CSV table of N, CA, C and O in Angstrom, one decimal:
chain,number,residue,atom,x,y,z
A,106,MET,N,-76.4,-41.2,46.0
A,106,MET,CA,-76.8,-39.8,45.8
A,106,MET,C,-75.6,-38.9,45.7
A,106,MET,O,-75.5,-38.1,44.8
A,107,MET,N,-74.7,-39.1,46.6
A,107,MET,CA,-73.5,-38.2,46.6
A,107,MET,C,-72.6,-38.5,45.4
A,107,MET,O,-72.0,-37.6,44.9
A,108,ARG,N,-72.5,-39.8,45.0
A,108,ARG,CA,-71.7,-40.2,43.9
A,108,ARG,C,-72.3,-39.5,42.6
A,108,ARG,O,-71.5,-39.0,41.8
A,109,THR,N,-73.6,-39.5,42.4
A,109,THR,CA,-74.2,-38.9,41.3
A,109,THR,C,-73.9,-37.4,41.3
A,109,THR,O,-73.7,-36.8,40.2
A,110,LEU,N,-74.0,-36.8,42.4
A,110,LEU,CA,-73.7,-35.3,42.6
A,110,LEU,C,-72.2,-35.0,42.2
A,110,LEU,O,-72.0,-34.1,41.5
A,111,ALA,N,-71.3,-35.9,42.6
A,111,ALA,CA,-69.9,-35.7,42.3
A,111,ALA,C,-69.7,-35.8,40.8
A,111,ALA,O,-68.9,-35.0,40.2
A,112,ILE,N,-70.2,-36.9,40.2
A,112,ILE,CA,-70.1,-37.1,38.8
A,112,ILE,C,-70.7,-35.9,38.0
A,112,ILE,O,-70.1,-35.4,37.0
A,113,GLY,N,-71.8,-35.4,38.4
A,113,GLY,CA,-72.5,-34.3,37.8
A,113,GLY,C,-71.6,-33.0,37.9
A,113,GLY,O,-71.5,-32.3,36.9
A,114,GLY,N,-70.9,-32.9,39.0
A,114,GLY,CA,-70.0,-31.7,39.2
A,114,GLY,C,-68.8,-31.8,38.3
A,114,GLY,O,-68.4,-30.8,37.7
A,115,PHE,N,-68.3,-33.0,38.2
A,115,PHE,CA,-67.1,-33.2,37.2
A,115,PHE,C,-67.6,-33.0,35.8
A,115,PHE,O,-66.8,-32.3,35.0
A,116,LEU,N,-68.7,-33.4,35.4
A,116,LEU,CA,-69.2,-33.2,34.1
A,116,LEU,C,-69.5,-31.8,33.8
A,116,LEU,O,-69.2,-31.3,32.7
A,117,ALA,N,-70.0,-31.1,34.8
A,117,ALA,CA,-70.3,-29.6,34.6
A,117,ALA,C,-69.0,-28.9,34.4
A,117,ALA,O,-68.9,-28.0,33.6
A,118,SER,N,-68.0,-29.3,35.2
A,118,SER,CA,-66.6,-28.6,35.1
A,118,SER,C,-66.0,-28.9,33.7
A,118,SER,O,-65.4,-28.0,33.1
A,119,LEU,N,-66.2,-30.1,33.2
A,119,LEU,CA,-65.7,-30.4,31.9
A,119,LEU,C,-66.3,-29.6,30.8
A,119,LEU,O,-65.7,-29.1,29.9
A,120,VAL,N,-67.7,-29.5,30.9
A,120,VAL,CA,-68.4,-28.7,29.9
A,120,VAL,C,-68.0,-27.2,30.0
A,120,VAL,O,-67.8,-26.6,29.0
A,121,LEU,N,-67.8,-26.7,31.2
A,121,LEU,CA,-67.4,-25.3,31.4
A,121,LEU,C,-66.0,-25.1,30.8
A,121,LEU,O,-65.7,-24.1,30.1
A,122,PHE,N,-65.1,-26.0,31.1
A,122,PHE,CA,-63.7,-26.0,30.5
A,122,PHE,C,-63.8,-26.0,29.0
A,122,PHE,O,-63.1,-25.2,28.4
A,123,ALA,N,-64.6,-26.9,28.4
A,123,ALA,CA,-64.6,-26.9,26.9
A,123,ALA,C,-65.2,-25.6,26.4
A,123,ALA,O,-64.8,-25.1,25.3
A,124,ALA,N,-66.2,-25.0,27.0
A,124,ALA,CA,-66.8,-23.8,26.6
A,124,ALA,C,-65.8,-22.6,26.6
A,124,ALA,O,-65.7,-21.9,25.7
A,125,VAL,N,-65.0,-22.6,27.7
A,125,VAL,CA,-64.0,-21.5,27.8
A,125,VAL,C,-62.9,-21.7,26.7
A,125,VAL,O,-62.5,-20.7,26.1
A,126,GLU,N,-62.5,-22.9,26.5
A,126,GLU,CA,-61.5,-23.2,25.5
A,126,GLU,C,-62.0,-22.9,24.1
A,126,GLU,O,-61.3,-22.3,23.3
A,127,TRP,N,-63.2,-23.2,23.9
A,127,TRP,CA,-63.8,-22.9,22.6
A,127,TRP,C,-63.9,-21.4,22.4
A,127,TRP,O,-63.5,-20.9,21.3
A,128,ALA,N,-64.3,-20.7,23.4
A,128,ALA,CA,-64.4,-19.2,23.3
A,128,ALA,C,-63.0,-18.6,23.1
A,128,ALA,O,-62.8,-17.6,22.4
A,129,ALA,N,-62.0,-19.2,23.7
A,129,ALA,CA,-60.6,-18.7,23.6
A,129,ALA,C,-60.0,-18.9,22.2
A,129,ALA,O,-59.2,-18.1,21.8
A,130,ARG,N,-60.5,-19.9,21.5
A,130,ARG,CA,-60.0,-20.2,20.2
A,130,ARG,C,-60.7,-19.5,19.1
A,130,ARG,O,-60.3,-19.6,17.9
A,131,ARG,N,-61.7,-18.7,19.4
A,131,ARG,CA,-62.4,-18.0,18.3
A,131,ARG,C,-61.5,-16.9,17.8
A,131,ARG,O,-60.6,-16.4,18.5
A,132,GLU,N,-61.7,-16.4,16.6
A,132,GLU,CA,-61.0,-15.4,15.9
A,132,GLU,C,-61.1,-14.1,16.7
A,132,GLU,O,-62.2,-13.7,17.0
A,133,GLY,N,-60.0,-13.5,17.1
A,133,GLY,CA,-60.0,-12.2,17.8
A,133,GLY,C,-60.3,-12.2,19.3
A,133,GLY,O,-60.5,-11.2,19.9
A,134,SER,N,-60.3,-13.4,19.8
A,134,SER,CA,-60.7,-13.6,21.3
A,134,SER,C,-59.5,-13.1,22.1
A,134,SER,O,-58.3,-13.3,21.8
A,135,ARG,N,-59.8,-12.4,23.2
A,135,ARG,CA,-58.8,-12.0,24.2
A,135,ARG,C,-58.6,-12.9,25.3
A,135,ARG,O,-57.8,-12.7,26.2
A,136,ILE,N,-59.4,-14.0,25.3
A,136,ILE,CA,-59.3,-15.1,26.4
A,136,ILE,C,-58.1,-16.0,26.0
A,136,ILE,O,-58.0,-16.5,24.9
A,137,PRO,N,-57.2,-16.2,27.0
A,137,PRO,CA,-56.0,-17.1,26.7
A,137,PRO,C,-56.5,-18.6,26.7
A,137,PRO,O,-57.3,-19.0,27.4
A,138,THR,N,-55.9,-19.3,25.8
A,138,THR,CA,-56.1,-20.8,25.8
A,138,THR,C,-55.4,-21.5,26.9
A,138,THR,O,-54.5,-20.9,27.6
A,139,LEU,N,-55.7,-22.7,27.2
A,139,LEU,CA,-55.1,-23.5,28.2
A,139,LEU,C,-53.6,-23.6,28.0
A,139,LEU,O,-52.8,-23.4,28.9
A,140,SER,N,-53.2,-23.7,26.7
A,140,SER,CA,-51.8,-23.9,26.4
A,140,SER,C,-51.0,-22.5,26.7
A,140,SER,O,-49.9,-22.5,27.1
A,141,ASP,N,-51.7,-21.4,26.4
A,141,ASP,CA,-51.1,-20.1,26.7
A,141,ASP,C,-50.9,-19.9,28.2
A,141,ASP,O,-49.9,-19.4,28.7
A,142,VAL,N,-51.9,-20.3,29.0
A,142,VAL,CA,-51.8,-20.2,30.5
A,142,VAL,C,-50.7,-21.1,31.0
A,142,VAL,O,-49.9,-20.7,31.8
A,143,CYS,N,-50.6,-22.3,30.5
A,143,CYS,CA,-49.6,-23.3,31.0
A,143,CYS,C,-48.2,-22.7,30.6
A,143,CYS,O,-47.3,-22.8,31.4
A,144,ALA,N,-48.1,-22.2,29.4
A,144,ALA,CA,-46.8,-21.6,29.0
A,144,ALA,C,-46.4,-20.5,29.9
A,144,ALA,O,-45.2,-20.4,30.2
A,145,TYR,N,-47.3,-19.6,30.2
A,145,TYR,CA,-47.0,-18.5,31.1
A,145,TYR,C,-46.6,-19.0,32.5
A,145,TYR,O,-45.6,-18.5,33.1
A,146,VAL,N,-47.3,-20.0,33.0
A,146,VAL,CA,-46.9,-20.5,34.3
A,146,VAL,C,-45.6,-21.2,34.3
A,146,VAL,O,-44.8,-21.1,35.2
A,147,MET,N,-45.3,-22.0,33.2
A,147,MET,CA,-44.0,-22.7,33.1
A,147,MET,C,-42.8,-21.7,33.0
A,147,MET,O,-41.7,-22.1,33.5
A,148,ARG,N,-43.0,-20.5,32.5
A,148,ARG,CA,-41.9,-19.6,32.4
A,148,ARG,C,-41.7,-18.8,33.7
A,148,ARG,O,-40.6,-18.2,33.8
A,149,TYR,N,-42.6,-18.9,34.7
A,149,TYR,CA,-42.4,-18.1,35.9
A,149,TYR,C,-41.3,-18.6,36.8
A,149,TYR,O,-41.2,-19.8,37.1
A,150,GLU,N,-40.4,-17.7,37.1
A,150,GLU,CA,-39.2,-18.1,37.9
A,150,GLU,C,-39.0,-17.0,39.0
A,150,GLU,O,-39.3,-15.8,38.8
A,151,VAL,N,-38.5,-17.4,40.1
A,151,VAL,CA,-38.0,-16.5,41.2
A,151,VAL,C,-36.5,-16.7,41.3
A,151,VAL,O,-36.0,-17.7,41.7
A,152,GLY,N,-35.8,-15.7,40.8
A,152,GLY,CA,-34.3,-15.9,40.6
A,152,GLY,C,-34.1,-17.0,39.6
A,152,GLY,O,-34.5,-16.9,38.4
A,153,SER,N,-33.4,-18.0,40.0
A,153,SER,CA,-33.1,-19.1,39.0
A,153,SER,C,-34.0,-20.3,39.3
A,153,SER,O,-33.8,-21.4,38.7
A,154,VAL,N,-34.9,-20.2,40.3
A,154,VAL,CA,-35.8,-21.3,40.7
A,154,VAL,C,-37.0,-21.3,39.8
A,154,VAL,O,-37.8,-20.4,39.8
A,155,PRO,N,-37.3,-22.4,39.1
A,155,PRO,CA,-38.5,-22.5,38.2
A,155,PRO,C,-39.7,-22.8,39.0
A,155,PRO,O,-40.3,-23.9,39.0
A,156,VAL,N,-40.2,-21.8,39.7
A,156,VAL,CA,-41.4,-21.9,40.6
A,156,VAL,C,-42.6,-22.4,39.9
A,156,VAL,O,-43.4,-23.2,40.4
A,157,GLY,N,-42.8,-21.9,38.7
A,157,GLY,CA,-44.0,-22.3,37.9
A,157,GLY,C,-44.0,-23.8,37.6
A,157,GLY,O,-45.0,-24.5,37.7
A,158,ARG,N,-42.8,-24.3,37.2
A,158,ARG,CA,-42.7,-25.7,36.9
A,158,ARG,C,-42.9,-26.6,38.1
A,158,ARG,O,-43.6,-27.6,38.1
A,159,ILE,N,-42.3,-26.2,39.2
A,159,ILE,CA,-42.5,-26.9,40.5
A,159,ILE,C,-44.0,-26.9,40.9
A,159,ILE,O,-44.5,-27.9,41.3
A,160,GLY,N,-44.6,-25.7,40.8
A,160,GLY,CA,-46.0,-25.6,41.2
A,160,GLY,C,-46.9,-26.5,40.3
A,160,GLY,O,-47.8,-27.1,40.8
A,161,LEU,N,-46.7,-26.5,39.0
A,161,LEU,CA,-47.5,-27.3,38.1
A,161,LEU,C,-47.3,-28.8,38.3
A,161,LEU,O,-48.2,-29.5,38.3
A,162,PHE,N,-46.0,-29.2,38.6
A,162,PHE,CA,-45.7,-30.6,39.0
A,162,PHE,C,-46.5,-30.9,40.2
A,162,PHE,O,-47.1,-32.0,40.3
A,163,GLY,N,-46.4,-30.0,41.2
A,163,GLY,CA,-47.1,-30.3,42.5
A,163,GLY,C,-48.6,-30.4,42.3
A,163,GLY,O,-49.3,-31.2,42.9
A,164,PHE,N,-49.2,-29.6,41.4
A,164,PHE,CA,-50.6,-29.6,41.2
A,164,PHE,C,-51.0,-31.0,40.6
A,164,PHE,O,-52.0,-31.6,41.0
A,165,TRP,N,-50.2,-31.4,39.6
A,165,TRP,CA,-50.5,-32.7,38.9
A,165,TRP,C,-50.3,-33.9,39.9
A,165,TRP,O,-51.1,-34.8,39.9
A,166,TRP,N,-49.3,-33.8,40.8
A,166,TRP,CA,-49.1,-34.8,41.8
A,166,TRP,C,-50.3,-34.9,42.7
A,166,TRP,O,-50.8,-35.9,43.0
A,167,TRP,N,-50.8,-33.7,43.2
A,167,TRP,CA,-51.9,-33.6,44.1
A,167,TRP,C,-53.2,-34.2,43.4
A,167,TRP,O,-53.9,-34.9,44.0
A,168,LEU,N,-53.4,-33.8,42.2
A,168,LEU,CA,-54.6,-34.3,41.4
A,168,LEU,C,-54.5,-35.8,41.3
A,168,LEU,O,-55.6,-36.4,41.6
A,169,GLY,N,-53.4,-36.3,40.9
A,169,GLY,CA,-53.3,-37.8,40.8
A,169,GLY,C,-53.5,-38.5,42.1
A,169,GLY,O,-54.1,-39.5,42.3
A,170,TRP,N,-52.9,-37.9,43.2
A,170,TRP,CA,-53.0,-38.5,44.5
A,170,TRP,C,-54.4,-38.6,45.0
A,170,TRP,O,-54.8,-39.6,45.6
A,171,HIS,N,-55.2,-37.5,44.8
A,171,HIS,CA,-56.5,-37.4,45.4
A,171,HIS,C,-57.6,-38.1,44.5
A,171,HIS,O,-58.6,-38.5,45.0
A,172,PHE,N,-57.4,-38.1,43.2
A,172,PHE,CA,-58.4,-38.6,42.3
A,172,PHE,C,-58.1,-39.9,41.6
A,172,PHE,O,-59.0,-40.6,41.2
A,173,LEU,N,-56.8,-40.3,41.5
A,173,LEU,CA,-56.5,-41.5,40.7
A,173,LEU,C,-55.9,-42.6,41.5
A,173,LEU,O,-56.0,-43.8,41.1
A,174,ALA,N,-55.4,-42.3,42.7
A,174,ALA,CA,-54.8,-43.4,43.6
A,174,ALA,C,-55.9,-44.0,44.4
A,174,ALA,O,-56.8,-43.4,44.9
A,175,ARG,N,-55.8,-45.3,44.5
A,175,ARG,CA,-56.8,-46.1,45.3
A,175,ARG,C,-56.1,-47.0,46.2
A,175,ARG,O,-55.2,-47.6,46.0
C-alpha cells in the first residue's frame, strides 16, 4: 500500500513538473523554465564562493544518496 502511494506521489510530481515546464515554454509566458532557474542558481555567488554551484551539487548528492543508493 505504501509503495503504491509513494509511486503515485512521484508520478504526480512528474506530471506537475511537466505541466509547469510546458506552461513556461509557451509564447509570452512569464514563468521561467527549469534551465533558466538552474542558470540563475549556478550564477549565485557570495564573494568569490560559488554558493549556487555548491548548493546544486549538494542537492544532487542528497537526491542520489536517498533515492538511488541501495
